[in-house]
Structures are given as structure tokens and as C-alpha cells.
Amino acid sequence: MSHSAQHNQKNLYIKTWGCQMNVYDSHRIADVVKPLGYKLSDTPEGADMIVLNTCHIREKATEKVFSELGRLREYKEKREAETGRRALIGVAGCVAQAEGDIITQRAPYVDFVLGPQTYHLLPETIISLTGDRPEKRVINTDFPVENKFDHLPEEHDSQGAAAFLSIQEGCDKFCTFCVVPYTRGAEYSRTVQSILDEANKLVDNGAKEINVLGQNVNAFHGVGLDGGTADLPDLLYALSDINGLERIRYTTSHPRDMDDRLIQAHADLKKLMPFLHLPIQSGSDKILEAMNRKHTADHYRDILAKLKKARPDIAMSSDIIVGFPGESDQDFEDTMQIVRDSEYVSCYSFKYSPRPGTPAAAMQNLVREDVKTERLARLQALISEQQYDFNKTFLGKTIPVLFDRVGKDSGKSEGFIQGRSEYFHAVHVKGSERLVGQIVDVEVTETRPSSLSGNIVTGEFASDLKTAVG
Ligand code: 5AD
Ligand code: SF4
């Protein structure tokens, strides 16, 4: 480490696209370069290093990275001209993994490219770019033999009341439309001990909720505390024993790995939130097969029935692709039907976009763009309707809310704070910043298509409210 690097504070700006795993990785990228003097800032202005943590899952996500890089080039040149100081620009994440060479051709001013499995090497990358004999550029998108989790700093900055914890990476499922098995590589699970250690630290730093993450999180099979193999239910029971941890979630799951023990955990563990993201992708068995999803629509319905039995108040969310090659009108109607049957209360829906190198990219029978657009609009209208109907059922109810941030109006005497319901609704109330980090009862007074508002009812905290509104 160079001498000056230890002493000068530098600004780091990270822009994150894509899934929650990328959000987690961005936090860890900030942790990894902290010893070099980099402090996270929320704007690119004045940044000494800018990292784009990218997503390659759909074409749109990739194109956004290149347009952002165009803007950063101007920033880099202006800064060098005005201050004589070089701003480092790096691309991390799945676009880096998949298109490292293309990035450096299209954007030669990029200083480094690191894949999702190599960002722990960022400190040495920075040193080789800024040291006495600086390299022009560093590209490292290998899948290293050593495990990045063994090389990340143990300490990390507080993520606040609701934290993410990555427990599993990669995917062996090979859905025919998906780049993840290629960009994130084969399935890998961390040890239960290392996960519990990290969870305890997050709780010590104020986390009341932990969302354990993995591309295929319910395929988790890490080394257990007894040296044998532990699966996701084992881990959830162990996490549930952590004092001070009040809420547990896990994302993202595959229907094939939703086994009976995992479903039983939803009956047994009060801390496990009654809201589950379980992507179906399509409601048509023909399309599910072409997607290599390895399950049918009825298999999915059976899982839901079991989940409902285990946890009657559970609500579901999903991912759906419309316009996969060969999708007929009837196939699409089957998708609409499973959306109704599953009573999804939230759902991410996408037009199919071919990803280079995936099997579906070579398929015939493409669906016309205008047909995709029309199907997506119909699907999204149905989902919005179900979501709003669900939200309306909360009117007048008192629900626990974990407040995790001050709202937009904070700073004024009538400050707002924002939190999450058990079902992941954004909930807005007037209240004191002191409630951030706490779970507080809220009476819902207003329901909107994608959020709720209400008043704090817990006695002790109601007085906080008075303080806040003067
Ligand atoms: N086209 C459209 N959507 C896709 N997804 C993944 N790959 C593609 C693709 N090629 C969607 C899936 C997945 C979510 C994260 O992104 O629905 O669950
Ligand atoms: Fe992609 Fe399918 Fe793996 Fe999910 S399960 S990450 S959609 S290959």
C-alpha cells in the first residue's frame, strides 16, 4: 500500500444495477477499499474512484452501463484537465464478467474490470494502477480457485436495520434464457459458521432484519456446524436463534428446491416473514419445458398449497417472462391464469430478450415485439390490480413496521420516516428519526398501489410522534 494512500481520504462512488446480490456486493466493495482511504459518497461529483456494479441479465441493463460509461468519460477528462488528478473508473459485476474485452474496446478509458468473483482483489488492482510503475489497465474476470469470502474483510459498515447477507452464489440450473450460470459460475455455498458470524455482526451493528441472498438460495448446501452438509432450513433455524434478529427473509428461490423441510420452516419460524419470492417465469408447461425450468405449473401450484397450509398468511411474489420463443396466445393465457391462482401481490415481469451464448438465443419461432408489448401490458395491469387489492386489505389494520430510513421530508419539523411491513410494503409515517432501526406498530390509514401510510400507535412511540410534529 502506498504511503499517501493510507493517509488521504478519497471519495468512492458506486453505481449499482440489478439484483440484491449486486447491492450486497457493492457494500462489500466499499468495505474492501476502506483501508486504502476510500469513503463512500452518494454522488459521482468529486469522486476519486467510480465503480459501476453491473447487471447482464437483460439487454437493457447492459446498454445502460455503456451509456453511463459515456458520461463518466467526460467526468474523467474534465477532472484530469482541471485538477491534474486521475479518477479511476472500474466496471464490476456480471457485464464485466461477460463482456470484459468489449468494455475495454468500447470504453478504453476504463481503468479496471473485475468480475463478481474477483472484487476482493480491488486493493491490489488499485495499487497496480496508481503505484510507482502504474499499469494502464487491469482486467480480472477469472473464476479463482480461492474463495472471495475468505478474502473479504470481516468488519463491514453497518447496512442499517434491514441488511443483506450473501450465502450462496452461482447457479447449476441452466434455464435456457439465463446468463447467470455463465456470469456467476457454478453453485457455491458458504459455511454455516461464516454466515452466522456475519449475521451476528450485522445484528450487533443494528440489523433487525436479514435477507439471506443467493442466485439459487434454496439450493444452499454449505458445511454445517457439525462438519456435515447443512441446507437452507438448517441455516434458517440457526439464524432464528440469534437474539435481536427479528425478521428473516431469503431470496431468490427455485421451485424445484422448495422441499417439505423448507416449507415446514415457514410453519415453525415466526421470524421467517410471510412473504416469499418464488419465480415461476411462465404458466405454460410447454414454455416451462423449453425454458428448462424442470417443473410444471401444477407442481408450482402444489408447492403454494403446501406453503399456505404451513403459513396461511403467506403472500407470494414472482418473476415472469413474456414472449419467450414459441409462446402462443394460449401459453400466455396460462401465465395470466397462474398469476391469478398464485394471487401474486408483487411481480417483476419482463419481455424476453435473447442473451448471447444462452440456448434460447438460438431458438426459432420468435414472438413479435408488438405482441410482447401487448402481453406485458396486460400482465402488468393484472399484477397491479392484485397488488392494489392486497394493499387495500390493510386499511385500518395495525401492523409491525421496521423503520429503516428517514423519509424525503426529513429535516423539517414534520419529518417523515419510512419502513417496511412484513410483506415488504414501503410504509410512510410522520415520526421521529429516533424510530429508525426499530420495529413499531403502525395503524394503516391510507393504501396506495405500491405503498402504505399510517400513524404510529405504540404508546411509548406515539409520544415521539408528538415530539416530531411539535
Ligand atoms: N429475458 C428476459 N428476462 C430475463 N430474466 C432472466 N433472463 C432473461 C432474459 N433473457 C428475468 C427472469 C429472472 C429475472 C431475474 O430476470 O425472470 O428471474
Ligand atoms: Fe438463471 Fe434459472 Fe439459475 Fe435463476 S434458476 S439464476 S433463472 S439459470
Coordinates of C-alpha atoms and ligand atoms in Angstrom, one line a residue:
M1 CA 0.0 0.0 0.0
S2 CA 1.4 3.4 -0.9
H3 CA 2.1 5.8 1.9
S4 CA -0.1 8.5 0.7
A5 CA -3.0 6.1 0.1
Q6 CA -3.1 5.4 3.8
H7 CA -3.5 9.0 4.8
N8 CA -5.5 10.8 2.2
Q9 CA -9.2 10.3 2.2
K10 CA -10.6 9.7 -1.2
N11 CA -14.2 9.6 -2.4
L12 CA -15.7 6.4 -3.8
Y13 CA -18.9 6.4 -5.8
I14 CA -20.6 3.1 -6.7
K15 CA -23.5 2.8 -9.0
T16 CA -25.4 -0.5 -8.7
W17 CA -27.7 -2.2 -11.1
G18 CA -29.6 -5.4 -10.9
C19 CA -30.3 -7.8 -8.1
Q20 CA -29.9 -7.6 -4.4
M21 CA -26.7 -9.7 -4.6
N22 CA -25.2 -6.8 -6.5
V23 CA -26.4 -4.4 -3.8
Y24 CA -24.6 -6.7 -1.2
D25 CA -21.5 -6.8 -3.4
S26 CA -21.4 -3.0 -3.6
H27 CA -21.4 -2.8 0.2
R28 CA -18.5 -5.3 0.2
I29 CA -16.6 -3.4 -2.5
A30 CA -16.8 -0.3 -0.2
D31 CA -15.6 -2.4 2.8
V32 CA -12.6 -3.8 0.8
V33 CA -11.2 -0.4 -0.2
K34 CA -11.8 1.3 3.1
P35 CA -8.3 0.6 4.4
L36 CA -7.0 2.4 1.3
G37 CA -8.7 5.6 2.4
Y38 CA -11.8 5.4 0.2
K39 CA -15.0 6.7 1.7
L40 CA -18.4 6.0 0.1
S41 CA -20.2 9.1 -1.2
D42 CA -23.6 9.3 -2.8
T43 CA -22.7 11.4 -5.8
P44 CA -20.2 10.9 -8.6
E45 CA -19.1 14.6 -8.3
G46 CA -15.6 14.8 -6.9
A47 CA -15.1 11.0 -6.9
D48 CA -11.6 9.6 -7.0
M49 CA -12.9 6.2 -8.0
I50 CA -16.2 5.3 -9.6
V51 CA -17.3 1.7 -9.8
L52 CA -20.2 0.5 -11.9
N53 CA -21.5 -2.7 -10.4
T54 CA -23.4 -4.1 -13.4
C55 CA -26.1 -6.5 -14.4
H56 CA -26.1 -8.6 -17.5
I57 CA -29.4 -10.3 -17.1
R58 CA -31.3 -8.4 -19.8
E59 CA -30.0 -6.4 -22.8
K60 CA -31.4 -3.2 -21.4
A61 CA -29.4 -3.5 -18.3
T62 CA -26.2 -3.9 -20.3
E63 CA -26.9 -0.9 -22.6
K64 CA -27.4 1.3 -19.6
V65 CA -23.8 0.5 -18.5
F66 CA -22.4 1.8 -21.8
S67 CA -24.4 5.0 -21.7
E68 CA -23.2 5.6 -18.1
L69 CA -19.6 5.0 -19.2
G70 CA -20.0 7.7 -21.9
R71 CA -21.0 10.2 -19.2
L72 CA -18.1 9.1 -17.0
R73 CA -15.6 9.6 -19.7
E74 CA -16.5 13.4 -19.7
Y75 CA -16.2 13.5 -16.0
K76 CA -12.8 11.8 -16.0
E77 CA -11.4 14.1 -18.7
K78 CA -12.7 17.2 -17.1
R79 CA -11.3 16.3 -13.7
E80 CA -7.9 15.5 -15.1
A81 CA -7.8 18.8 -17.0
E82 CA -9.0 20.8 -14.1
T83 CA -7.1 19.2 -11.2
G84 CA -4.5 17.0 -12.8
R85 CA -5.8 14.1 -10.7
R86 CA -6.8 10.9 -12.3
A87 CA -10.2 9.4 -11.4
L88 CA -10.2 5.6 -11.6
I89 CA -13.2 4.1 -13.4
G90 CA -14.0 0.5 -12.9
V91 CA -16.6 -1.9 -14.1
A92 CA -17.6 -4.8 -11.8
G93 CA -20.3 -7.4 -11.8
C94 CA -21.9 -9.5 -14.5
V95 CA -21.3 -7.2 -17.5
A96 CA -17.7 -7.1 -16.5
Q97 CA -17.6 -10.9 -16.4
A98 CA -19.4 -11.5 -19.7
E99 CA -18.1 -8.6 -21.7
G100 CA -14.7 -7.6 -20.2
D101 CA -13.0 -7.3 -23.6
I102 CA -15.8 -5.5 -25.3
I103 CA -15.8 -2.9 -22.5
T104 CA -12.2 -2.1 -22.9
Q105 CA -12.7 -1.8 -26.7
R106 CA -15.8 0.3 -26.5
A107 CA -14.6 2.3 -23.5
P108 CA -10.8 2.3 -23.4
Y109 CA -10.7 4.9 -20.6
V110 CA -12.0 2.2 -18.2
D111 CA -9.1 1.5 -15.7
F112 CA -10.2 -1.8 -14.4
V113 CA -12.7 -4.6 -15.0
L114 CA -13.4 -7.1 -12.2
G115 CA -15.9 -10.0 -12.2
P116 CA -18.3 -10.8 -9.3
Q117 CA -15.7 -13.4 -8.0
T118 CA -12.7 -11.2 -8.1
Y119 CA -13.7 -7.9 -6.5
H120 CA -11.8 -8.8 -3.3
L121 CA -8.7 -8.2 -5.5
L122 CA -9.6 -4.5 -5.8
P123 CA -7.0 -3.2 -3.3
E124 CA -4.1 -4.8 -5.3
T125 CA -5.7 -3.6 -8.5
I126 CA -5.8 0.0 -7.3
I127 CA -2.2 -0.3 -6.2
S128 CA -1.1 -1.6 -9.5
L129 CA -2.9 1.3 -11.3
T130 CA -1.6 4.0 -9.0
G131 CA 1.8 2.7 -7.8
D132 CA 5.2 3.8 -9.0
R133 CA 5.0 1.9 -12.3
P134 CA 1.3 2.2 -12.9
E135 CA -0.4 -0.3 -15.2
K136 CA -2.6 1.3 -17.8
R137 CA -5.5 -1.1 -17.2
V138 CA -6.3 -4.3 -15.1
I139 CA -8.8 -6.9 -16.2
N140 CA -9.5 -9.8 -14.0
T141 CA -12.6 -11.9 -14.7
D142 CA -11.3 -15.3 -13.8
F143 CA -13.2 -17.7 -11.6
P144 CA -10.4 -18.0 -9.0
V145 CA -9.8 -21.2 -7.1
E146 CA -9.7 -19.4 -3.8
N147 CA -12.9 -18.2 -2.4
K148 CA -13.6 -14.5 -2.3
F149 CA -15.5 -14.8 1.0
D150 CA -12.2 -15.9 2.7
H151 CA -10.6 -12.7 1.5
L152 CA -13.2 -10.1 2.3
P153 CA -12.6 -8.0 5.5
E154 CA -14.5 -9.4 8.5
E155 CA -15.7 -6.0 9.5
H156 CA -18.1 -4.1 7.4
D157 CA -20.0 -0.9 7.6
S158 CA -23.4 -1.0 9.1
Q159 CA -26.1 -1.7 6.5
G160 CA -28.7 -0.4 8.9
A161 CA -31.8 -2.0 10.2
A162 CA -32.5 -4.2 7.2
A163 CA -29.4 -6.0 5.9
F164 CA -28.4 -8.3 3.1
L165 CA -26.2 -11.3 3.6
S166 CA -24.9 -13.3 0.6
I167 CA -24.8 -17.1 1.4
Q168 CA -24.8 -18.7 -1.9
E169 CA -23.7 -17.8 -5.4
G170 CA -23.9 -19.2 -8.9
C171 CA -26.4 -21.5 -10.4
D172 CA -26.4 -25.0 -11.9
K173 CA -30.0 -24.9 -13.2
F174 CA -29.3 -23.5 -16.7
C175 CA -32.6 -22.1 -17.6
T176 CA -32.3 -21.6 -21.4
F177 CA -32.8 -17.8 -21.3
C178 CA -30.5 -17.0 -18.4
V179 CA -26.8 -15.8 -18.3
V180 CA -26.3 -16.3 -14.6
P181 CA -24.7 -19.8 -14.8
Y182 CA -22.2 -18.3 -17.2
T183 CA -21.5 -15.0 -15.4
R184 CA -21.7 -16.2 -11.8
G185 CA -20.5 -19.7 -12.4
A186 CA -21.3 -22.9 -10.6
E187 CA -23.2 -23.1 -7.4
Y188 CA -21.2 -22.4 -4.3
S189 CA -22.4 -22.1 -0.7
R190 CA -20.6 -20.5 2.3
T191 CA -20.1 -22.4 5.6
V192 CA -22.8 -22.0 8.2
Q193 CA -20.2 -20.8 10.7
S194 CA -19.1 -17.9 8.5
I195 CA -22.7 -16.9 7.8
L196 CA -23.7 -17.0 11.5
D197 CA -20.6 -14.9 12.3
E198 CA -21.5 -12.3 9.7
A199 CA -25.2 -12.3 10.8
N200 CA -24.2 -11.8 14.5
K201 CA -22.0 -8.8 13.4
L202 CA -24.8 -7.3 11.4
V203 CA -27.2 -7.6 14.4
D204 CA -24.5 -6.1 16.6
N205 CA -24.4 -3.2 14.1
G206 CA -28.2 -2.7 14.4
A207 CA -29.7 -5.1 11.9
K208 CA -33.2 -6.3 12.9
E209 CA -33.9 -8.0 9.6
I210 CA -31.6 -10.1 7.5
N211 CA -32.3 -11.1 3.9
V212 CA -30.1 -14.1 3.0
L213 CA -29.2 -14.0 -0.7
G214 CA -28.3 -16.4 -3.4
Q215 CA -29.0 -16.7 -7.1
N216 CA -30.5 -20.0 -6.1
V217 CA -30.7 -19.6 -2.4
N218 CA -32.9 -22.6 -1.6
A219 CA -30.3 -24.9 -3.2
F220 CA -27.9 -23.8 -0.4
H221 CA -25.8 -26.7 0.8
G222 CA -22.9 -25.4 3.0
V223 CA -20.7 -27.1 5.5
G224 CA -22.7 -27.2 8.7
L225 CA -21.6 -26.6 12.3
D226 CA -21.1 -30.4 12.8
G227 CA -19.0 -30.7 9.6
G228 CA -21.8 -32.3 7.7
T229 CA -23.9 -30.6 5.0
A230 CA -26.4 -28.1 6.0
D231 CA -29.3 -27.0 3.8
L232 CA -31.3 -23.8 3.9
P233 CA -33.8 -24.9 6.5
D234 CA -30.9 -25.9 8.8
L235 CA -29.5 -22.4 8.3
L236 CA -32.8 -20.7 8.9
Y237 CA -33.4 -22.5 12.2
A238 CA -29.9 -21.4 13.3
L239 CA -30.4 -17.8 12.3
S240 CA -33.7 -17.7 14.1
D241 CA -31.8 -18.4 17.4
I242 CA -29.9 -15.1 17.1
N243 CA -31.1 -12.7 19.8
G244 CA -32.1 -9.3 18.5
L245 CA -32.7 -10.6 15.0
E246 CA -36.4 -10.2 14.4
R247 CA -37.0 -10.8 10.7
I248 CA -35.6 -13.3 8.3
R249 CA -36.1 -13.4 4.5
Y250 CA -34.5 -15.4 1.8
T251 CA -34.1 -14.6 -2.0
T252 CA -34.2 -15.9 -4.7
S253 CA -35.6 -19.4 -4.8
H254 CA -36.3 -22.0 -7.4
P255 CA -39.5 -24.1 -7.2
R256 CA -37.5 -27.3 -7.6
D257 CA -35.7 -26.7 -4.4
M258 CA -38.8 -25.9 -2.3
D259 CA -38.8 -29.1 -0.3
D260 CA -41.0 -30.1 2.6
R261 CA -38.5 -29.2 5.3
L262 CA -38.2 -25.7 3.9
I263 CA -41.9 -25.4 3.8
Q264 CA -42.1 -26.7 7.4
A265 CA -39.7 -23.9 8.4
H266 CA -42.3 -21.4 7.4
A267 CA -44.7 -23.1 9.9
D268 CA -42.1 -23.3 12.7
L269 CA -40.2 -20.0 12.5
K270 CA -42.1 -16.9 13.5
K271 CA -39.2 -14.7 12.4
L272 CA -39.4 -16.0 8.8
M273 CA -41.5 -13.4 7.1
P274 CA -44.8 -14.4 5.4
F275 CA -43.7 -13.2 2.0
L276 CA -41.9 -15.3 -0.5
H277 CA -40.4 -14.5 -3.8
L278 CA -40.7 -17.7 -5.9
P279 CA -40.3 -17.1 -9.6
I280 CA -42.5 -19.1 -12.0
Q281 CA -41.4 -17.4 -15.3
S282 CA -44.4 -18.9 -17.2
G283 CA -47.7 -20.6 -16.6
S284 CA -47.5 -22.9 -19.7
D285 CA -45.9 -26.3 -19.3
K286 CA -44.7 -26.2 -22.9
I287 CA -42.9 -23.0 -22.3
L288 CA -41.6 -24.1 -18.9
E289 CA -40.1 -27.1 -20.6
A290 CA -38.5 -25.0 -23.4
M291 CA -37.1 -22.8 -20.6
N292 CA -35.6 -25.9 -18.9
R293 CA -37.3 -24.9 -15.7
K294 CA -37.7 -28.6 -14.6
H295 CA -41.1 -28.1 -13.1
T296 CA -44.7 -27.8 -14.3
A297 CA -47.4 -25.3 -13.5
D298 CA -49.2 -27.8 -11.3
H299 CA -46.1 -28.7 -9.5
Y300 CA -45.8 -25.0 -8.6
R301 CA -49.5 -24.9 -7.5
D302 CA -48.8 -27.9 -5.2
I303 CA -46.0 -26.0 -3.5
L304 CA -48.2 -23.0 -3.0
A305 CA -50.9 -25.1 -1.4
K306 CA -48.4 -26.6 1.0
L307 CA -46.9 -23.2 1.8
K308 CA -50.4 -21.8 2.5
K309 CA -51.1 -24.7 4.8
A310 CA -47.9 -24.1 6.7
R311 CA -48.3 -20.4 6.9
P312 CA -51.9 -19.3 6.0
D313 CA -50.9 -15.6 5.9
I314 CA -48.2 -16.1 3.3
A315 CA -48.2 -13.9 0.2
M316 CA -46.2 -14.6 -2.9
S317 CA -44.2 -12.7 -5.4
S318 CA -42.6 -13.8 -8.7
D319 CA -40.7 -13.2 -11.9
I320 CA -42.3 -13.7 -15.2
I321 CA -41.0 -13.6 -18.8
V322 CA -43.4 -12.8 -21.6
G323 CA -42.8 -13.6 -25.3
F324 CA -40.3 -16.5 -24.9
P325 CA -39.8 -18.1 -28.3
G326 CA -42.8 -20.2 -29.2
E327 CA -45.2 -18.6 -26.7
S328 CA -48.7 -18.8 -28.2
D329 CA -51.8 -16.8 -27.1
Q330 CA -52.9 -19.9 -25.1
D331 CA -49.5 -20.2 -23.4
F332 CA -49.7 -16.5 -22.4
E333 CA -53.3 -17.1 -21.1
D334 CA -51.9 -19.9 -19.0
T335 CA -49.4 -17.4 -17.5
M336 CA -52.3 -15.0 -16.7
Q337 CA -54.1 -17.9 -15.0
I338 CA -51.2 -18.8 -12.8
V339 CA -50.8 -15.2 -11.8
R340 CA -54.4 -15.2 -10.6
D341 CA -54.1 -18.7 -8.9
S342 CA -51.0 -17.7 -7.1
E343 CA -52.6 -14.4 -6.0
Y344 CA -49.2 -12.7 -6.6
V345 CA -49.1 -9.4 -4.6
S346 CA -45.9 -8.3 -6.4
C347 CA -44.2 -9.5 -9.5
Y348 CA -41.3 -8.5 -11.8
S349 CA -42.3 -9.0 -15.4
F350 CA -40.1 -8.7 -18.4
K351 CA -40.2 -9.1 -22.2
Y352 CA -37.9 -11.9 -23.2
S353 CA -34.6 -10.7 -24.6
P354 CA -32.1 -13.1 -26.2
R355 CA -28.8 -13.2 -24.3
P356 CA -25.8 -14.2 -26.4
G357 CA -24.5 -17.6 -25.6
T358 CA -27.7 -18.9 -24.0
P359 CA -29.5 -21.8 -25.6
A360 CA -32.7 -19.8 -26.1
A361 CA -30.9 -17.2 -28.2
A362 CA -30.7 -19.8 -31.0
M363 CA -34.4 -20.7 -30.8
Q364 CA -36.8 -20.2 -33.7
N365 CA -40.4 -19.0 -33.5
L366 CA -39.7 -15.6 -32.1
V367 CA -42.6 -13.6 -30.7
R368 CA -43.2 -10.3 -32.5
E369 CA -42.2 -7.2 -30.5
D370 CA -45.6 -5.7 -30.6
V371 CA -47.2 -8.9 -29.3
K372 CA -44.7 -8.9 -26.4
T373 CA -45.5 -5.3 -25.6
E374 CA -49.2 -6.0 -25.6
R375 CA -48.8 -9.1 -23.4
L376 CA -46.6 -7.4 -21.0
A377 CA -49.1 -4.5 -20.6
R378 CA -51.9 -7.0 -19.9
L379 CA -49.9 -8.9 -17.4
Q380 CA -48.7 -5.8 -15.6
A381 CA -52.3 -4.5 -15.4
L382 CA -53.4 -7.7 -13.8
I383 CA -50.4 -7.7 -11.3
S384 CA -51.1 -4.1 -10.4
E385 CA -54.7 -4.8 -9.7
Q386 CA -53.9 -7.8 -7.5
Q387 CA -51.2 -5.7 -5.7
Y388 CA -53.6 -2.8 -5.0
D389 CA -56.4 -5.2 -3.9
F390 CA -53.9 -6.8 -1.4
N391 CA -52.8 -3.4 -0.2
K392 CA -56.4 -2.3 0.4
T393 CA -56.9 -5.2 2.9
F394 CA -54.5 -3.4 5.2
L395 CA -56.7 -0.3 5.7
G396 CA -57.4 0.2 9.4
K397 CA -55.2 -2.7 10.4
T398 CA -52.3 -2.3 12.9
I399 CA -49.1 -3.8 11.5
P400 CA -45.5 -4.0 12.7
V401 CA -43.1 -1.8 10.6
L402 CA -39.4 -1.9 10.6
F403 CA -38.3 1.7 10.1
D404 CA -35.0 1.8 8.2
R405 CA -34.7 5.3 6.8
V406 CA -35.8 8.9 7.2
G407 CA -38.3 9.9 4.5
K408 CA -37.9 12.6 1.9
D409 CA -39.3 15.4 4.1
S410 CA -36.8 14.8 7.0
G411 CA -35.1 17.8 8.4
K412 CA -38.4 19.7 8.5
S413 CA -40.3 19.8 11.8
E414 CA -42.8 17.4 10.3
G415 CA -40.4 14.7 9.4
F416 CA -41.4 11.5 7.7
I417 CA -39.8 8.2 8.3
Q418 CA -40.0 5.1 6.0
G419 CA -40.1 1.4 6.8
R420 CA -41.1 -2.0 5.6
S421 CA -44.1 -4.1 6.5
E422 CA -43.7 -7.9 6.9
Y423 CA -44.9 -8.1 3.3
F424 CA -42.2 -5.7 2.2
H425 CA -44.6 -2.7 1.6
A426 CA -42.9 0.7 1.8
V427 CA -44.7 2.3 4.8
H428 CA -44.6 6.1 5.4
V429 CA -45.4 7.8 8.7
K430 CA -44.8 11.0 10.4
G431 CA -42.4 10.3 13.1
S432 CA -39.1 11.0 14.8
E433 CA -35.8 9.9 13.3
R434 CA -35.2 8.1 16.6
L435 CA -37.5 5.4 15.4
V436 CA -35.2 4.4 12.6
G437 CA -33.9 1.0 13.4
Q438 CA -36.9 -0.1 15.4
I439 CA -40.0 -2.2 14.8
V440 CA -43.1 -0.2 15.7
D441 CA -46.8 -0.8 15.4
V442 CA -48.5 1.4 12.8
E443 CA -52.2 1.8 12.1
V444 CA -52.6 2.0 8.3
T445 CA -54.7 5.0 7.3
E446 CA -54.0 5.1 3.6
T447 CA -53.3 2.5 1.0
R448 CA -51.8 3.1 -2.4
P449 CA -51.0 0.9 -5.4
S450 CA -47.4 0.3 -4.1
S451 CA -47.2 1.7 -0.6
L452 CA -49.0 2.3 2.7
S453 CA -49.2 5.3 5.1
G454 CA -50.3 5.4 8.7
N455 CA -49.8 6.5 12.2
I456 CA -47.7 5.2 15.0
V457 CA -49.8 3.5 17.6
T458 CA -47.3 2.0 20.1
G459 CA -47.8 4.1 23.3
E460 CA -44.2 4.9 24.1
F461 CA -43.5 5.9 20.5
A462 CA -46.7 7.9 20.0
S463 CA -45.1 10.5 22.2
D464 CA -42.1 10.5 19.9
L465 CA -44.5 11.4 17.1
K466 CA -45.8 14.4 19.1
T467 CA -42.2 15.5 19.5
A468 CA -41.6 15.1 15.8
V469 CA -44.6 17.1 14.8
G470 CA -44.1 19.7 17.5
Ligands
5AD1 N1 -35.0 -12.1 -20.9 C1 -36.0 -11.6 -20.1 N2 -36.0 -11.7 -18.8 C2 -35.0 -12.5 -18.2 N3 -34.7 -12.8 -17.0 C3 -33.6 -13.5 -16.9 N4 -33.1 -13.7 -18.2 C4 -33.9 -13.0 -19.0 C5 -34.0 -12.8 -20.4 N5 -33.1 -13.3 -21.2 C6 -35.6 -12.5 -15.8 C7 -36.1 -13.8 -15.1 C8 -35.3 -13.8 -13.9 C9 -35.1 -12.3 -13.6 C10 -34.1 -12.0 -12.6 O1 -34.8 -11.8 -14.8 O2 -37.5 -13.6 -14.9 O3 -36.0 -14.5 -12.8
SF4_2 FE1 -31.0 -18.1 -14.1 FE2 -32.6 -20.2 -13.9 FE3 -30.4 -20.1 -12.4 FE4 -32.5 -18.5 -11.9 S1 -32.5 -20.7 -11.7 S2 -30.3 -17.9 -11.9 S3 -33.2 -18.0 -13.9 S4 -30.5 -20.3 -14.6

